[in-house]
Short mmCIF file of C-alpha atoms in Angstrom, two decimals:
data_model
loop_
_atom_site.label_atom_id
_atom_site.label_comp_id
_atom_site.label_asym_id
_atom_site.label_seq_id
_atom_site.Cartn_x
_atom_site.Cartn_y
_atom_site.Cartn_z
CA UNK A 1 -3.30 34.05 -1.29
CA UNK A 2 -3.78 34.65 -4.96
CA UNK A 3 -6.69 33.62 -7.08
CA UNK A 4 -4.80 32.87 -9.82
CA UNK A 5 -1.55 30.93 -10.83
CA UNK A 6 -0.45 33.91 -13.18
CA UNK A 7 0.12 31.27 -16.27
CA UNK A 8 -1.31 31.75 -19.71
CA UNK A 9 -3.59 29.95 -21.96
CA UNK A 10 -1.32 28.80 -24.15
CA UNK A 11 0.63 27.12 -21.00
CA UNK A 12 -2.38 25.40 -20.00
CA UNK A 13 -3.03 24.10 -23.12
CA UNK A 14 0.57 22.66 -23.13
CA UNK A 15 0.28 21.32 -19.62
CA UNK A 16 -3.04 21.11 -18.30
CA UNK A 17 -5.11 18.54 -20.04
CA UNK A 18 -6.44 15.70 -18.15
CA UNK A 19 -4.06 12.88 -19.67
CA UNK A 20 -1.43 14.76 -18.12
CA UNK A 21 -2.68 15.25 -14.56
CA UNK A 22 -5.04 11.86 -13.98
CA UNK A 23 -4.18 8.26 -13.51
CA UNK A 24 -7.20 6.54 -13.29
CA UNK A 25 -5.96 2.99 -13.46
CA UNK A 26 -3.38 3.43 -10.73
CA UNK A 27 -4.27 3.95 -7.34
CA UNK A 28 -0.63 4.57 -6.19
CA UNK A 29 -0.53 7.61 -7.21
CA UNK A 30 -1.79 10.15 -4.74
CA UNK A 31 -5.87 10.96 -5.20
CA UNK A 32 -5.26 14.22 -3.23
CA UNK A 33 -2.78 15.68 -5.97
CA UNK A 34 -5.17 14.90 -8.39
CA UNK A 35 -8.17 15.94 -7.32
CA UNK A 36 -6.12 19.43 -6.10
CA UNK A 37 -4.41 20.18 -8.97
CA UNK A 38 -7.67 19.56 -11.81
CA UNK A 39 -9.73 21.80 -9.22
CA UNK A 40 -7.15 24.27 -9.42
CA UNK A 41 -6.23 24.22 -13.27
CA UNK A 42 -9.94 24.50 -13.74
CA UNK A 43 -10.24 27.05 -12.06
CA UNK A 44 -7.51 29.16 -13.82
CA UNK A 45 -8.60 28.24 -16.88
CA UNK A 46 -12.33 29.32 -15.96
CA UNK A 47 -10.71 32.85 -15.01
CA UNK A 48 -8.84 33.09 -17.94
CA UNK A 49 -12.10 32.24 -19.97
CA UNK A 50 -14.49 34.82 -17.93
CA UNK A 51 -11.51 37.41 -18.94
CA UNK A 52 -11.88 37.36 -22.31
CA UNK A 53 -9.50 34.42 -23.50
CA UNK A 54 -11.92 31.54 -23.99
CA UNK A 55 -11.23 30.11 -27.57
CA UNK A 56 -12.61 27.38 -28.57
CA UNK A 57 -9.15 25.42 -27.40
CA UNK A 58 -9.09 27.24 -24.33
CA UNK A 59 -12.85 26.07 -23.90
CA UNK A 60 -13.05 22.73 -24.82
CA UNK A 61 -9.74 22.03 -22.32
CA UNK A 62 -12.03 23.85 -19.78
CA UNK A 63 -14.87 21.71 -20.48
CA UNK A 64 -13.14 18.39 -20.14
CA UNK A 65 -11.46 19.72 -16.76
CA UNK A 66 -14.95 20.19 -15.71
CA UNK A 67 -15.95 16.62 -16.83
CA UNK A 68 -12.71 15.01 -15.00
CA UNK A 69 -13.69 17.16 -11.92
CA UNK A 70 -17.12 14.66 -11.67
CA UNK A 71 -15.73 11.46 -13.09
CA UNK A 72 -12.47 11.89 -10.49
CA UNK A 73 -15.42 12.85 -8.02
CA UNK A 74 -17.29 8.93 -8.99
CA UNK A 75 -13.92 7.20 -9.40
CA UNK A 76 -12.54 7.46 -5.68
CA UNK A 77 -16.53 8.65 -4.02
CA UNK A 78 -15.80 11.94 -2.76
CA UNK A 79 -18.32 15.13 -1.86
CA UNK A 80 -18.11 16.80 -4.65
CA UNK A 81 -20.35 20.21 -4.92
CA UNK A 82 -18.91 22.69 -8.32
CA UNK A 83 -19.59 26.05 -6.56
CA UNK A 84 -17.93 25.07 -3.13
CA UNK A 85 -15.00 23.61 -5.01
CA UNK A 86 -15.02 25.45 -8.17
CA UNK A 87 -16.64 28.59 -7.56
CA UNK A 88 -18.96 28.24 -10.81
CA UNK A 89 -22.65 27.39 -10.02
CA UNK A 90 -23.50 23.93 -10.03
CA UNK A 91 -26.19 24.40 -13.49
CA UNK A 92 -23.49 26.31 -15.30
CA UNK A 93 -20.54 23.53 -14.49
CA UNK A 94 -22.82 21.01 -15.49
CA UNK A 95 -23.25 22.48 -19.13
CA UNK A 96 -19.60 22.53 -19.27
CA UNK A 97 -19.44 18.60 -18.46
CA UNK A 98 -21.98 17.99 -20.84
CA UNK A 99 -20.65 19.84 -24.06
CA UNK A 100 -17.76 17.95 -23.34
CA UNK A 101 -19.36 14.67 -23.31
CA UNK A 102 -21.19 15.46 -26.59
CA UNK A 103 -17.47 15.50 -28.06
CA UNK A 104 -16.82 12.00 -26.57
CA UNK A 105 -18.77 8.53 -27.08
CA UNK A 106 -16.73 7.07 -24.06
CA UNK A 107 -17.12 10.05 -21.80
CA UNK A 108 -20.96 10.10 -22.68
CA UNK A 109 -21.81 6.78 -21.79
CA UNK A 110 -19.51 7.24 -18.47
CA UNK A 111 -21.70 10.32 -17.69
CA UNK A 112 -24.89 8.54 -18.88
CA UNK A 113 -23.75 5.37 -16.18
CA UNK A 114 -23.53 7.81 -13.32
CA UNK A 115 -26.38 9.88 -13.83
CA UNK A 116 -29.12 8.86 -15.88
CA UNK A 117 -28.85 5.74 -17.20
CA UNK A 118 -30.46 6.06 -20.58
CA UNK A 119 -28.15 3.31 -22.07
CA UNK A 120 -27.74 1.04 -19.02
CA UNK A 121 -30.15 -1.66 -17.40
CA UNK A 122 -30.69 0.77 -14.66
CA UNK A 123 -30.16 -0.69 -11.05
CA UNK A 124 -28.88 -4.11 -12.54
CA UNK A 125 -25.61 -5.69 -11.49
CA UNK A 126 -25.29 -7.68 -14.31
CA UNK A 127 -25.34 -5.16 -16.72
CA UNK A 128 -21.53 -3.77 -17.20
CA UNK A 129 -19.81 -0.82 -18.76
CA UNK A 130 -16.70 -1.54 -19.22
CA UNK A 131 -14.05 0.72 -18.50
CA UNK A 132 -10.82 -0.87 -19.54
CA UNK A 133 -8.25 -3.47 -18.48
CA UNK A 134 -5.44 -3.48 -15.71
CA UNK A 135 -1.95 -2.44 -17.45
CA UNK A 136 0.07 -3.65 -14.46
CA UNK A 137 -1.77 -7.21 -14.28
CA UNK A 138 0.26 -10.60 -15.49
CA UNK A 139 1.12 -11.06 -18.60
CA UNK A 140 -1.11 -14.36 -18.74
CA UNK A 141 -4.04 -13.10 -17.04
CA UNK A 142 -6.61 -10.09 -17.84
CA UNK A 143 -8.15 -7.74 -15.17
CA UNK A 144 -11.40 -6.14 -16.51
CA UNK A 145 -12.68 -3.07 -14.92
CA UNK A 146 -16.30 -1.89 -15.22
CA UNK A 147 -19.26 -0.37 -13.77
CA UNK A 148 -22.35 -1.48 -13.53
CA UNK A 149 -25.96 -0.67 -13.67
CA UNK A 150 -25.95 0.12 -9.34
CA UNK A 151 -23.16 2.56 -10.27
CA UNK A 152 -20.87 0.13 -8.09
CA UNK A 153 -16.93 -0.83 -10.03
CA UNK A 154 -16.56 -4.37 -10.61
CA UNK A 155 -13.63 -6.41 -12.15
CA UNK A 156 -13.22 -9.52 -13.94
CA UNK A 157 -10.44 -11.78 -14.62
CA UNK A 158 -9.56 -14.21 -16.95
CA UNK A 159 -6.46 -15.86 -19.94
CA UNK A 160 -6.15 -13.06 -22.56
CA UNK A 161 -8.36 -13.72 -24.83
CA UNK A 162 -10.93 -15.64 -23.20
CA UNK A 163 -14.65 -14.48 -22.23
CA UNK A 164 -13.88 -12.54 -18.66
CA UNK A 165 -15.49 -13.79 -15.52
CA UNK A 166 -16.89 -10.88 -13.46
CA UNK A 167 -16.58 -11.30 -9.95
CA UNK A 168 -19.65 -11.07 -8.30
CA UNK A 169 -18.60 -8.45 -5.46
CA UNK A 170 -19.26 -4.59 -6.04
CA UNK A 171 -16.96 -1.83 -4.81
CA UNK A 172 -18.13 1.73 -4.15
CA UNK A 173 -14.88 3.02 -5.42
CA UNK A 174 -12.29 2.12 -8.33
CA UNK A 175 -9.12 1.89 -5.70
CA UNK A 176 -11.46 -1.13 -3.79
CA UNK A 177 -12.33 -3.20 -6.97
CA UNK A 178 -8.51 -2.86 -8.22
CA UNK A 179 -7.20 -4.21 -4.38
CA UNK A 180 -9.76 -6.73 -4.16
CA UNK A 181 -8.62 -8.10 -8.08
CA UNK A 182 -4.87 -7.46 -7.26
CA UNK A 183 -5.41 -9.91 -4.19
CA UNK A 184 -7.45 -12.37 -6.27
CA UNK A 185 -4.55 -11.99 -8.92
CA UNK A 186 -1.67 -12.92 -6.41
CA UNK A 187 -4.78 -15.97 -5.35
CA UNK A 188 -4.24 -17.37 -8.99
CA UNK A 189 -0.52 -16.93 -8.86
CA UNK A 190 -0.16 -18.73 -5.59
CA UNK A 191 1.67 -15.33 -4.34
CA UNK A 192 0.82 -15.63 -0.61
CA UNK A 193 2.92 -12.66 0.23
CA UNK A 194 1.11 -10.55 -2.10
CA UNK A 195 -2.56 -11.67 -1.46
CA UNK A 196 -1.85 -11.17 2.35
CA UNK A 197 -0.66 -7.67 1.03
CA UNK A 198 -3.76 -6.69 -0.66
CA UNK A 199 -6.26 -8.25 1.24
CA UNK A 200 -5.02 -6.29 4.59
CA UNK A 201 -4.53 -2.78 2.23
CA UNK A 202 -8.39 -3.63 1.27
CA UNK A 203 -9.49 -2.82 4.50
CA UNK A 204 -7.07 -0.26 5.55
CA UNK A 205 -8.42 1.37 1.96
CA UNK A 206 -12.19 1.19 4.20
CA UNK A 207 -10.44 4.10 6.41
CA UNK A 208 -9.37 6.27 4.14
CA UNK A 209 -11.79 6.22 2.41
CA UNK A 210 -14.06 7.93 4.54
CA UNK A 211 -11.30 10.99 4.32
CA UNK A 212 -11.41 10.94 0.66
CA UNK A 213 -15.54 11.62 0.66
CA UNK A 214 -14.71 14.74 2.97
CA UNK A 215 -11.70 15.77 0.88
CA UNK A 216 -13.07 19.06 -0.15
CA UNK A 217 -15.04 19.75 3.05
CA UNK A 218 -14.57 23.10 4.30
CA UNK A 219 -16.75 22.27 7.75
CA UNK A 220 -16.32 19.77 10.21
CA UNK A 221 -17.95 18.41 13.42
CA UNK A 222 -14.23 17.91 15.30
CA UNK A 223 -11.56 20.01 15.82
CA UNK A 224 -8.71 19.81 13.23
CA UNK A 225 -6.20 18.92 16.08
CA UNK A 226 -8.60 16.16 17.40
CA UNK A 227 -9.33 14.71 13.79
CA UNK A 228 -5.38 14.69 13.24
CA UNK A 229 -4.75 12.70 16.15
CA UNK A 230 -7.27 10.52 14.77
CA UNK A 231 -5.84 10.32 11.02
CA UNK A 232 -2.05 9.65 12.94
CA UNK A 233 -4.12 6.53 14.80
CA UNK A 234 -5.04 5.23 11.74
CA UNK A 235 -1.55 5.81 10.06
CA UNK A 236 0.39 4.28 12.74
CA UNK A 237 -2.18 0.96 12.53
CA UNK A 238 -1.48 -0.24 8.99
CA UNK A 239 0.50 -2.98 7.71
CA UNK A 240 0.40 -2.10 3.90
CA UNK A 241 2.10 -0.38 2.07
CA UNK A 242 -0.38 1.03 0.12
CA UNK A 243 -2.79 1.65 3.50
CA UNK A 244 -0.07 3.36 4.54
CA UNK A 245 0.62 5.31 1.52
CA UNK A 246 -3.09 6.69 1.92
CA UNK A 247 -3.43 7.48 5.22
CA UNK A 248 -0.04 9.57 5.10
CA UNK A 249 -1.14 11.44 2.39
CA UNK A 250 -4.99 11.92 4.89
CA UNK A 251 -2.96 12.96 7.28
CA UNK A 252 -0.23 15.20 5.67
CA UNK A 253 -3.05 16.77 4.49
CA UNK A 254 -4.94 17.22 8.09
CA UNK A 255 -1.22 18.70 9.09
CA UNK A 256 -1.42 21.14 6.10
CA UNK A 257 -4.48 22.88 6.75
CA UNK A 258 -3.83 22.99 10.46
CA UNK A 259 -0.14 24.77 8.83
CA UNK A 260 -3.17 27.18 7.05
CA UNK A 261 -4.78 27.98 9.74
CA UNK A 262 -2.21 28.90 11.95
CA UNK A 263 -1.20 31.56 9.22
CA UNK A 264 -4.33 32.96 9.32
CA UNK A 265 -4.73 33.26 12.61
CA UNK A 266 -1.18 34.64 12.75
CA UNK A 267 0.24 31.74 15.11
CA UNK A 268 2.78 29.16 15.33
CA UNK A 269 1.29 25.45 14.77
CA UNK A 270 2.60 24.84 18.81
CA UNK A 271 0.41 27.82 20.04
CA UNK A 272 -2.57 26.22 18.05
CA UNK A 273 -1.78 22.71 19.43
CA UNK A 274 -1.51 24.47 23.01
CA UNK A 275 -4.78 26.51 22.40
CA UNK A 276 -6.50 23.52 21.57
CA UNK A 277 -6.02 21.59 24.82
CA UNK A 278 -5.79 18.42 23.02
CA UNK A 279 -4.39 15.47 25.62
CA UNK A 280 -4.05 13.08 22.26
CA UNK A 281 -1.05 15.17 20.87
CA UNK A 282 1.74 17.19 22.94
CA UNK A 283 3.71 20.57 21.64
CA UNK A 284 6.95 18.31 20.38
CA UNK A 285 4.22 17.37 17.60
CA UNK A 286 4.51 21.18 16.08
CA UNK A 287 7.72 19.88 14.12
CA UNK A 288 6.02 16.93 13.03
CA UNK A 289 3.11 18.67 11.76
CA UNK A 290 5.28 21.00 10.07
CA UNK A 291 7.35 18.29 8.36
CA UNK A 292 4.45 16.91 7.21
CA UNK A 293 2.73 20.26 5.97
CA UNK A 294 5.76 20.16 3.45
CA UNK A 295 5.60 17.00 2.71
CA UNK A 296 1.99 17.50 1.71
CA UNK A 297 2.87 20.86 -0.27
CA UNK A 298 5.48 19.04 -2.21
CA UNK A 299 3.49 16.02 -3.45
CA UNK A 300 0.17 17.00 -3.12
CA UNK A 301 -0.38 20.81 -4.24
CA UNK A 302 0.09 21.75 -7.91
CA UNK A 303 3.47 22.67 -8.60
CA UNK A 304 2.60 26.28 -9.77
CA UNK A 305 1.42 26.88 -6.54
CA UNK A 306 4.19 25.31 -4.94
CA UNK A 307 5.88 28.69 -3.88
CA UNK A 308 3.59 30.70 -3.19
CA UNK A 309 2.69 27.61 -0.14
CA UNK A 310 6.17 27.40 0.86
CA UNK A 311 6.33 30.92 1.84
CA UNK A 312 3.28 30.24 3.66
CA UNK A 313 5.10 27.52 5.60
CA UNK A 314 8.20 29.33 6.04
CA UNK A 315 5.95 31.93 7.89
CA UNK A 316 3.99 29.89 10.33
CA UNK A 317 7.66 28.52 11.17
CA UNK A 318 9.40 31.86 11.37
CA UNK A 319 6.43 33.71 13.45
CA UNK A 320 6.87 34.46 16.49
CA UNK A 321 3.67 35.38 18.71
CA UNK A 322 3.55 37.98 21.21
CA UNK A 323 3.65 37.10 25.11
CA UNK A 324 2.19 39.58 27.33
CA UNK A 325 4.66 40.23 29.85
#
């Protein structure tokens, strides 16, 4: 497949800047897209800068990809290394992040709270940077999201304009702080329905979250068949809707790169299910897998790339191995 998307840097500066690609302060929408698509407009945009194109536009919009690359990376805990992902070595991304945060009071103090806490009461959980409120919450009471000085997300609630009372639990993660105030939300709205909701999605959140931190992991102790199965065990064990949102997407994804590898290895996803002797899933699962390679490509890859992965799909579908006779 291609290194590049083939667009230009003026169509990168129309539609690659982070505002357009990231919504931190909704966990509905899918972490994979984002974290696939910023890795991969960064990385066009750091081509199109190493060949000769990087004006200061083009530069700065490369700079702040590379600073939403590590925030993105702290926001929903994943492995995040800048010359596996990125291909740029990890000294040289990191200048990138840091001009950018020199252009940004907000993003500087974000960076400083992750990394070297210069402004923060290092390793204290009462001292909070706050990050902003909820914009879905009730009209008559405030969410507060911050971080604080463990590097752990905490939320308060409280009556717009009141002083906010910051619950005394830290997440490791922005998607568990904003369940665990959602269900203490519905708690103060005497929605039982909803609390039940969010309190069970809080701990289905627990399993995918361990996919998330191996997101971009190109190596893995279990076979891809074997750690589908176990993504599909997960999936078919939640009750929420958003637990089930995420471990779809987990194992979509899982489905997808077993779609991959089956091109390279120029067979259909049934030979590599058969190959794999794998008693957890049978051959009728090839279709399955295959639906959900698609279903993946269509929500979760960036759009540019979107055909050049559907004709990779259409080919693991259409081969057709030889059988020795």
């Amino acid at each position: 497949m291609s290194e590049t998307t083939g667009c230009t840097a003026d169509w990168h500066l129309d539609h690659s800047t982070p505002d357009q690609l990231l919504h931190y302060f909704d966990p509905h929408y899918p972490f994979a897209r984002q974290a696939n698509v910023l890795a991969r407009r960064f990385r066009d945009v750091q081509a199109l800068c190493d060949g000769g194109e990087a004006t200061p536009a083009l530069t700065r919009l490369r700079n702040a990809l590379a600073f939403h690359l590590i925030k993105l990376s702290r926001w929903w805990r994943f492995d995040f290394c800048p010359r596996g992902v990125t291909g740029v070595n990890n000294p040289l991304f990191l200048t990138y992040v840091k001009n950018h945060a020199e252009r940004s009071v907000n993003d500087e103090s974000l960076l400083d709270v992750f990394t070297a806490q210069r402004y923060m009461h290092a390793g204290d959980g009462g001292h909070i940077f706050i990050l902003g409120h909820d914009p879905r919450s009730d009209p008559t009471i405030s969410i507060l999201y911050g971080v604080d000085g463990q590097r752990a997300f905490r939320f308060a609630t409280g009556s717009h304009g009141a002083e906010p009372l910051w619950n005394g639990q830290a997440y490791p993660d922005f998607a568990s702080a904003w369940l665990a105030a959602r269900a203490v939300h519905a708690l103060v709205c005497d929605n039982s329905t909803d609390m039940h909701e969010f309190e069970t999605a809080q701990r289905e959140h627990m399993w995918a979250r361990t996919w998330h931190q191996q997101h971009f992991h190109r190596s893995r102790k279990l076979p891809l068949i074997q750690l589908y199965a176990q993504a599909q065990a997960q999936l078919s064990n939640c009750q929420s809707a958003f637990g089930r949102a995420e471990m779809k997407t987990v194992t979509d994804r899982l489905a997808f790169t077993l779609a991959q590898t089956a091109f390279q290895r120029r067979m259909t996803v049934a030979d590599l299910i058969e190959e794999s002797d794998m008693l957890a899933i049978n051959l009728r699962a090839a279709n399955t897998i295959k639906q959900r390679a698609r279903a993946y490509v269509a929500t979760c890859i960036d759009p540019i790339l979107k055909p050049e992965m559907d004709i990779l799909l259409d080919r693991v579908v259409s081969y057709v191995p030889r059988r020795c006779p």
